[in-house]
Tab-separated table of C-alpha atoms in Angstrom:
chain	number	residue	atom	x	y	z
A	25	UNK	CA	7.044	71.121	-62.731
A	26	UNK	CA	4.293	71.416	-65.105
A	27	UNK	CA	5.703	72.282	-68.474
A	28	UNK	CA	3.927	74.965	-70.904
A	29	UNK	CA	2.667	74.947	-74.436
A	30	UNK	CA	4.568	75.728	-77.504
A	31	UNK	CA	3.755	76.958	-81.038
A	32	UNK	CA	4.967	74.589	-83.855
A	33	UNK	CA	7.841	76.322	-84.860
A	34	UNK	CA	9.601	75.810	-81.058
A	35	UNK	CA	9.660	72.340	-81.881
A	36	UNK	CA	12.699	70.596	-81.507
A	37	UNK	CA	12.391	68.908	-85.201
A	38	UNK	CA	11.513	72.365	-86.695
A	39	UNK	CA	13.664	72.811	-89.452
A	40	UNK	CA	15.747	69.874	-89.106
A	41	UNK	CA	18.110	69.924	-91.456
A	42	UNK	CA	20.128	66.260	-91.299
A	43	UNK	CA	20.153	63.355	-90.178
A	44	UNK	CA	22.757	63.696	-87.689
A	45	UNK	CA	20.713	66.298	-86.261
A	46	UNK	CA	17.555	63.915	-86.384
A	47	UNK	CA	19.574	61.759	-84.417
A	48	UNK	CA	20.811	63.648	-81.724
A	49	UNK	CA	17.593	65.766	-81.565
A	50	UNK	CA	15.863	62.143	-80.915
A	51	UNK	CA	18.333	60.165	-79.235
A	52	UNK	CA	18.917	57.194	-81.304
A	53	UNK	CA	21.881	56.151	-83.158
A	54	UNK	CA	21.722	57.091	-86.576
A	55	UNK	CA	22.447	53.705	-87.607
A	56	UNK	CA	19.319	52.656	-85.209
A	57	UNK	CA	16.975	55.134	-86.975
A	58	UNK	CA	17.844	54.215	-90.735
A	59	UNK	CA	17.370	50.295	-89.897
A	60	UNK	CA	13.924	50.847	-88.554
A	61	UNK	CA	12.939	53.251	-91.439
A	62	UNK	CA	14.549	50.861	-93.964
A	63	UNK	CA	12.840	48.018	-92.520
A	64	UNK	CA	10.398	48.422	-89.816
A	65	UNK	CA	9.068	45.736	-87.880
A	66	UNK	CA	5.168	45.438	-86.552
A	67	UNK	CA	3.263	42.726	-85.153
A	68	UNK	CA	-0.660	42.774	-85.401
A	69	UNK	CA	-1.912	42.374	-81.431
A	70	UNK	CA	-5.947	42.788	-81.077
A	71	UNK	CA	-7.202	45.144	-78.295
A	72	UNK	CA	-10.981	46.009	-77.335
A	73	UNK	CA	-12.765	48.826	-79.014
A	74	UNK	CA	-13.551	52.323	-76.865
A	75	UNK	CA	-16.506	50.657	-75.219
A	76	UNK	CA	-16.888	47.741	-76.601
A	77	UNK	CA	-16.837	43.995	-76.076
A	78	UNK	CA	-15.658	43.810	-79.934
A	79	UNK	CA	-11.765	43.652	-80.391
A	80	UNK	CA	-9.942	45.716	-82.942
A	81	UNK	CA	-7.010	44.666	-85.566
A	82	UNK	CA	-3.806	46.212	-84.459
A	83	UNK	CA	-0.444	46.595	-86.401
A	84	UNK	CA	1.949	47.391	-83.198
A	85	UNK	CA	5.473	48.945	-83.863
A	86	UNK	CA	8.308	46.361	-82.411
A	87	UNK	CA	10.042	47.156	-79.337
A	88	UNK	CA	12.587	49.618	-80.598
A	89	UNK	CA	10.336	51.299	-83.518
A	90	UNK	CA	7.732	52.022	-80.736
A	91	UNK	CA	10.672	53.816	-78.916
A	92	UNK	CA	11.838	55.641	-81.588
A	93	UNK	CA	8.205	56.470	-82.337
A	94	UNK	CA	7.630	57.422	-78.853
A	95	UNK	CA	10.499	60.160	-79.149
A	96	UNK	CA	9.022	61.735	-82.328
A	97	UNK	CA	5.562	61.997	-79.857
A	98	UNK	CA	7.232	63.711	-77.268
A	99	UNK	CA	8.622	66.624	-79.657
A	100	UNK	CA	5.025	67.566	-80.615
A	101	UNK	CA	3.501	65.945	-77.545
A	102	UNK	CA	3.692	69.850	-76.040
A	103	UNK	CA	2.932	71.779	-79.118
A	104	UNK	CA	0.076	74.105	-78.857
A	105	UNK	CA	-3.556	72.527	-80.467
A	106	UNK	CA	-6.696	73.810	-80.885
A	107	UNK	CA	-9.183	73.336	-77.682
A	108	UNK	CA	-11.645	71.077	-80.165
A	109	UNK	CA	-8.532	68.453	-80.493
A	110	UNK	CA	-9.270	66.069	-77.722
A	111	UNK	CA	-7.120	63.362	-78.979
A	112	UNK	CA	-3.475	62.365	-78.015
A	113	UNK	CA	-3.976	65.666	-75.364
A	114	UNK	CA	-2.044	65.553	-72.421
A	115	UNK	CA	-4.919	65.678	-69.885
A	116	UNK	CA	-7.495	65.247	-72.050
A	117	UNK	CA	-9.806	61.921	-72.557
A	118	UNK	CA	-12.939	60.144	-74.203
A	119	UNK	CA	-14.817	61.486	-71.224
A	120	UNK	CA	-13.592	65.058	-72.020
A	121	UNK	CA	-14.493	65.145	-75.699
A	122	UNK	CA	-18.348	64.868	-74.119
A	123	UNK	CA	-18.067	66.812	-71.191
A	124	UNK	CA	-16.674	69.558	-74.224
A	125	UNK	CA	-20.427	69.080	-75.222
A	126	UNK	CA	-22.521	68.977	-71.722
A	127	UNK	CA	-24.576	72.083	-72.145
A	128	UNK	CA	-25.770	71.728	-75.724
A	129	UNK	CA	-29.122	70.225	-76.673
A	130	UNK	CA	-28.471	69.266	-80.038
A	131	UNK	CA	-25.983	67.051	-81.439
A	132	UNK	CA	-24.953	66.243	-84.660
A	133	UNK	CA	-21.940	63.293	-84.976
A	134	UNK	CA	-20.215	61.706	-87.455
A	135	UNK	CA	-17.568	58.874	-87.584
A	136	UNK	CA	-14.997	58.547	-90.561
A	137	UNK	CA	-15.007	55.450	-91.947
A	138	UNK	CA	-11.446	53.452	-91.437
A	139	UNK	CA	-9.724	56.829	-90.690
A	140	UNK	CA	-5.915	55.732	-89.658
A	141	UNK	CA	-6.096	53.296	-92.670
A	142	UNK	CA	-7.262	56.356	-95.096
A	143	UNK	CA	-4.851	58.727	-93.581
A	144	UNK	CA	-2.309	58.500	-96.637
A	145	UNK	CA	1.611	58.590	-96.612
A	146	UNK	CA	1.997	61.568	-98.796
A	147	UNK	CA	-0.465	63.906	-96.166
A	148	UNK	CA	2.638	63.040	-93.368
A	149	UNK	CA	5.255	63.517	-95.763
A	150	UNK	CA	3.992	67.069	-96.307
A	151	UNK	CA	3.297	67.581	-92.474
A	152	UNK	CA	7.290	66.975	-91.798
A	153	UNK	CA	8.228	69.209	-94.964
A	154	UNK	CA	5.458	72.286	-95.227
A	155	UNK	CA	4.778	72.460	-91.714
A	156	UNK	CA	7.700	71.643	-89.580
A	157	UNK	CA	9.922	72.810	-92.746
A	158	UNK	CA	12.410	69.216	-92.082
A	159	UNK	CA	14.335	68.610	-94.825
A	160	UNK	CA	12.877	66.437	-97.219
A	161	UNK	CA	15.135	63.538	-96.644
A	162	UNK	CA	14.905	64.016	-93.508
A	163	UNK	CA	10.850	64.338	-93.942
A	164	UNK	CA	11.205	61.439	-95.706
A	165	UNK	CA	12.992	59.466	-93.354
A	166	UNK	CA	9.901	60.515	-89.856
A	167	UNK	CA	7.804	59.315	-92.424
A	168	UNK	CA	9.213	55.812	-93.058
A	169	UNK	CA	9.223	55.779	-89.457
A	170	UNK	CA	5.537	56.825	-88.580
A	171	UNK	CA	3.598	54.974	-91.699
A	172	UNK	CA	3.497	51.687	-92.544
A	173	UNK	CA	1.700	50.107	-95.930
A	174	UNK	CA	1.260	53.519	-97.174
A	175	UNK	CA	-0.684	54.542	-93.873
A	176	UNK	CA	-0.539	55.772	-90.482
A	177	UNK	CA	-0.699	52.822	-87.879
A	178	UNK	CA	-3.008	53.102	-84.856
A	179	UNK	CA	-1.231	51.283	-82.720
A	180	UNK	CA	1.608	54.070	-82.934
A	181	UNK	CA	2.475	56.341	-80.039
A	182	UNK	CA	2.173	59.149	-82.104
A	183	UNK	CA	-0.679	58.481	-84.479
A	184	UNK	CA	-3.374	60.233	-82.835
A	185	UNK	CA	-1.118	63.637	-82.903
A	186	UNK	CA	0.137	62.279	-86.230
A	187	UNK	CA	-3.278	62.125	-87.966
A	188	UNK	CA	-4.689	65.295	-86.734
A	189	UNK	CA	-1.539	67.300	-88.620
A	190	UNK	CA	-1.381	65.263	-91.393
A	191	UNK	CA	-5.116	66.473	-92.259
A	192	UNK	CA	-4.753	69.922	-90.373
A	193	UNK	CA	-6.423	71.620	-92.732
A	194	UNK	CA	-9.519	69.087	-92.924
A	195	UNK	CA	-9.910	69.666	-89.386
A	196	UNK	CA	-9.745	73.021	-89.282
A	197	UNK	CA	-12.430	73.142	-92.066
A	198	UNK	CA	-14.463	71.319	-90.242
A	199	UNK	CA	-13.679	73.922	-87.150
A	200	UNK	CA	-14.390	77.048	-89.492
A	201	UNK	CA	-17.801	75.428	-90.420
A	202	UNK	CA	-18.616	74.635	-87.136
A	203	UNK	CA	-17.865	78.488	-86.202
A	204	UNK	CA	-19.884	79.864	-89.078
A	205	UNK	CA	-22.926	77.769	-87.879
A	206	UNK	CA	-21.962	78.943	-83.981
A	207	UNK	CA	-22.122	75.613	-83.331
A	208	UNK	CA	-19.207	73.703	-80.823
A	209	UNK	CA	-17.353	71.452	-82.570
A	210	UNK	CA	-14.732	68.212	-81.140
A	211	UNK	CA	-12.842	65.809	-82.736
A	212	UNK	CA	-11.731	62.466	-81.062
A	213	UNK	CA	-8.935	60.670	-83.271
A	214	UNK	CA	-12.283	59.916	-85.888
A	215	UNK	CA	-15.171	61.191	-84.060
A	216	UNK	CA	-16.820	64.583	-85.463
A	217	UNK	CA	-18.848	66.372	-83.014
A	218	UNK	CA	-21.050	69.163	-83.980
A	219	UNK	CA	-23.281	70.748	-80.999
A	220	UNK	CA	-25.693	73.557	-80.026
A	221	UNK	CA	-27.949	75.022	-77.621
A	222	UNK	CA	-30.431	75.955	-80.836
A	223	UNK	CA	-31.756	73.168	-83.630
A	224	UNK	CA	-29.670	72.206	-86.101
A	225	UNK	CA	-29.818	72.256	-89.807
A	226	UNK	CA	-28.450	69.005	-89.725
A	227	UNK	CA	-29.404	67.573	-93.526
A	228	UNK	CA	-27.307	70.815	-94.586
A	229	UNK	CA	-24.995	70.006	-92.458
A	230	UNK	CA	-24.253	66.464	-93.148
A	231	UNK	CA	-24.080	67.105	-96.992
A	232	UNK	CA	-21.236	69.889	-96.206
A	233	UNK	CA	-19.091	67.787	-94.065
A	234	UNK	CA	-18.973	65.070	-96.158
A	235	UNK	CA	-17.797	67.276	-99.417
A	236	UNK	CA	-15.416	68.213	-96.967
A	237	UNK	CA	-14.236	64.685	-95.782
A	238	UNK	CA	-14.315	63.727	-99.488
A	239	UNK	CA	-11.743	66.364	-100.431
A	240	UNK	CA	-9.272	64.867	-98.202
A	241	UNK	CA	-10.284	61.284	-99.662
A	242	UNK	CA	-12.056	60.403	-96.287
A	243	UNK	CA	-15.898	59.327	-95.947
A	244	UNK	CA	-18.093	59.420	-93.066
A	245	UNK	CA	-20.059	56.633	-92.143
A	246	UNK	CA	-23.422	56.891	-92.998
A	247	UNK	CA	-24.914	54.663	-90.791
A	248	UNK	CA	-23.156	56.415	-88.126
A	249	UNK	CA	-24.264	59.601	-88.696
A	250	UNK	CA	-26.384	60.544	-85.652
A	251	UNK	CA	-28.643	63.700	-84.960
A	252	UNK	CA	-29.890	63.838	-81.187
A	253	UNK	CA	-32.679	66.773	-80.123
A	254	UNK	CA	-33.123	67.978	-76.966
A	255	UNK	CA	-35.185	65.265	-75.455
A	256	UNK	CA	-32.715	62.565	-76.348
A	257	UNK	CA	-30.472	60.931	-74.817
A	258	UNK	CA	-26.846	61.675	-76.657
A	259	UNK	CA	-23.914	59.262	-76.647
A	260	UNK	CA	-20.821	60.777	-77.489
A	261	UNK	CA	-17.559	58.685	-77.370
A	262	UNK	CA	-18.749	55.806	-75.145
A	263	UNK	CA	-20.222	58.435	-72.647
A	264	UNK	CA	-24.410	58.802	-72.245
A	265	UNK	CA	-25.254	62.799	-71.695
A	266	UNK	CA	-28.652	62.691	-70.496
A	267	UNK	CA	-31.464	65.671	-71.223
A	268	UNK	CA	-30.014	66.951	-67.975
A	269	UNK	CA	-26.715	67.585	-68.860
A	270	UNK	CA	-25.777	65.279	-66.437
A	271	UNK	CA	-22.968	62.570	-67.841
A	272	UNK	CA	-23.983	58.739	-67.626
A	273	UNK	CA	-21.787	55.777	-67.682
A	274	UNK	CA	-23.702	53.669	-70.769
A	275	UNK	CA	-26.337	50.880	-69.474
A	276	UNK	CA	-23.792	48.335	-71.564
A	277	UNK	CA	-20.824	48.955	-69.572
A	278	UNK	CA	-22.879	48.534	-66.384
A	279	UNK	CA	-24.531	45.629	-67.323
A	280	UNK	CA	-20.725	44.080	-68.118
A	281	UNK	CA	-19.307	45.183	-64.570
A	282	UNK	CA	-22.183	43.450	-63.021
A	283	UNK	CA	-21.862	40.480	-65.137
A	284	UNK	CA	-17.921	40.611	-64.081
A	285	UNK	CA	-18.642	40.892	-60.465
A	286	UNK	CA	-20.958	37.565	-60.717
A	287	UNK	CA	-18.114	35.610	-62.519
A	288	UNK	CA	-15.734	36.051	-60.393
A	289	UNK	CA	-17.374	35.709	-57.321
A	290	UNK	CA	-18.908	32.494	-58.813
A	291	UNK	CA	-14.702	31.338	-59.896
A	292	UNK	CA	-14.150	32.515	-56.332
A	293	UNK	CA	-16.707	30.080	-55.230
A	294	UNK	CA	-15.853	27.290	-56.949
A	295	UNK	CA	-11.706	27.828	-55.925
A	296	UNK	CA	-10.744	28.055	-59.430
A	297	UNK	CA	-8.281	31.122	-58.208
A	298	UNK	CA	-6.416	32.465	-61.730
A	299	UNK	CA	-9.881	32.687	-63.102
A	300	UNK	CA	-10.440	34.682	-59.905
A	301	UNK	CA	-8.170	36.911	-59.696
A	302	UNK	CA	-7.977	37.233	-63.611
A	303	UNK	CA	-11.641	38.487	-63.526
A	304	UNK	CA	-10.857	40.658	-60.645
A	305	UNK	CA	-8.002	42.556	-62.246
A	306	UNK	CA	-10.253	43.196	-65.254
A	307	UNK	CA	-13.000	44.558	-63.298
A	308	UNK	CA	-11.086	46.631	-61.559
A	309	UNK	CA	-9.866	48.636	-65.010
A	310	UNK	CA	-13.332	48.424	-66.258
A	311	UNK	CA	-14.480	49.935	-62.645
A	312	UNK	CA	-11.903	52.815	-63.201
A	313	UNK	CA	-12.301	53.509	-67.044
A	314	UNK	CA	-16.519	54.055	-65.849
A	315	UNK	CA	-14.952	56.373	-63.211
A	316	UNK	CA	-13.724	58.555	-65.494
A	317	UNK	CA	-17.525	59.368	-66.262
A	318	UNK	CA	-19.520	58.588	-62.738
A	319	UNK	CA	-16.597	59.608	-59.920
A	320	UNK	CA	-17.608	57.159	-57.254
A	321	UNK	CA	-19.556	54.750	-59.231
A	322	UNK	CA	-19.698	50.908	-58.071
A	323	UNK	CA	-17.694	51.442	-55.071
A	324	UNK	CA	-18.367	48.003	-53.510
A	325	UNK	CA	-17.570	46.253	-56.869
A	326	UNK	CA	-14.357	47.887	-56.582
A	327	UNK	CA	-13.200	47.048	-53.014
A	328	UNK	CA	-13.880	43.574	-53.539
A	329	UNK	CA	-12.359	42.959	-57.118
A	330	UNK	CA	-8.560	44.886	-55.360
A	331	UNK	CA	-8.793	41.758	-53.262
A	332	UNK	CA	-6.677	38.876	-54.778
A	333	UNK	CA	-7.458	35.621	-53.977
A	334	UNK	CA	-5.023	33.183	-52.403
């Protein structure tokens, strides 16, 4: 049954009050939960960027932190969010953040400069206490378990939902500006997307969103800051919207499927068979993340990397 949207306040951690609560409201032994806050344990694992052949530097919660975390997700995974939050959105994806965008002509985007490494302790301490009105040990205790280094981890189940409340009010700036311009505004984890049908006074634009990112000791990055007219061809969060409106898997990530396909027909060839089927099975979730842009795109690709070689 599909389950329904909730304000804040009907969360279960609203107004927690101990920790014996805490635990029982997430599950874990109390014992469990101070140990990991006390002393949690991460391991740094490196996975691909959105898009990207480049690889990203992970800190990834151990095996019973990223449970614990995982529990925390789930009683704000439901909570009601603005429709511009396209991040850590049950049903929502990369692909949706520019589809959110389709019928503009002009685009305006910016990208915060090492956002989950900027997004300070002491903004998620006051998230638990001011807005879900915990406790503050017990504020202070989801916070040991959700930061680590003074910061909020990315490779967290719940940083994505994490980050967005911890700088609420940035966001909703950001929103409010967007709305005063009657422009559409997104945000993907640390993506800023500002769109319209009509030019934008994007110089003026720029300078206001960075006095705003500033205020919350974030930064965008300048060399990422990227106007598109009407003519152009936009790329929002890995997707390619062409003048059209039409959405476009990116040239890149077609040219690396084909280059895939050759491989491992060519390992195939030459009967070296884990290369194969290695090659195969990451084709295959390359095939499907493109199909979350282009429905039916590189259908013959696809049949042939599902078959494993023997």
């Amino acid at each position: 049954m599909k389950r329904g949207k909730y304000a804040l306040n009907q969360s279960a951690l609203y107004k927690c009050g101990s920790k014996k609560r805490l635990a029982e409201i997430l599950g874990i032994p109390l014992e469990i939960l101070k140990e990991n806050a006390e002393n949690p344990q991460y391991h740094i694992v490196y996975k691909p960027k959105k898009n990207s052949t480049e690889k990203r530097k992970i800190n990834a919660p151990g095996k019973t932190l990223k449970r614990i975390q995982g529990k925390i997700y789930k009683k704000l995974r439901y909570v009601k969010r603005p429709k511009w939050v396209m991040a850590g959105e049950k049903g929502k994806n990369w692909p949706d953040n520019a589809e959110f965008h389709k019928d503009s002509c002009y685009v305006l985007k910016f990208d915060i400069a090492n956002f989950f490494p900027n997004c300070g302790r002491e903004y998620v301490y006051r998230f638990f206490l001011n807005r879900l009105k915990c406790a503050p040990d017990i504020a202070e205790i989801l916070t040991d378990l959700t930061t680590y280094h003074g910061c909020i981890i990315q490779g967290s189940p719940v940083s994505m939902v994490l980050a967005f409340y911890a700088y609420e009010k940035m966001f909703d700036e950001l929103a409010n500006l967007a709305d005063e311009n009657s422009l559409l505004f997104s945000t993907y984890v640390d993506d800023l997307t500002f769109s319209s049908k009509n030019q934008i006074q994007k110089d003026k634009l720029i300078k206001i969103v960075n006095k705003k990112l500033h205020a919350y000791d974030h930064k965008s990055k300048s060399k990422k800051e990227m106007y598109y007219g009407k003519t152009k061809y936009k790329k929002i969060t890995g997707v390619i919207l062409y003048p059209d409106h039409v959405s476009k898997v990116p040239n890149r990530i077609r040219l690396k499927i084909k280059r895939s396909l050759a491989a491992a027909k060519e390992a195939e060839k030459e009967g070296n068979v884990k290369q194969a089927n290695d090659l195969k099975k990451e084709l295959v979730g390359t095939i499907y993340s493109a199909r979350q842009i282009e429905k039916n795109i590189f259908p013959e690709a696809l049949n042939y990397a599902k078959q494993q070689v023997s």
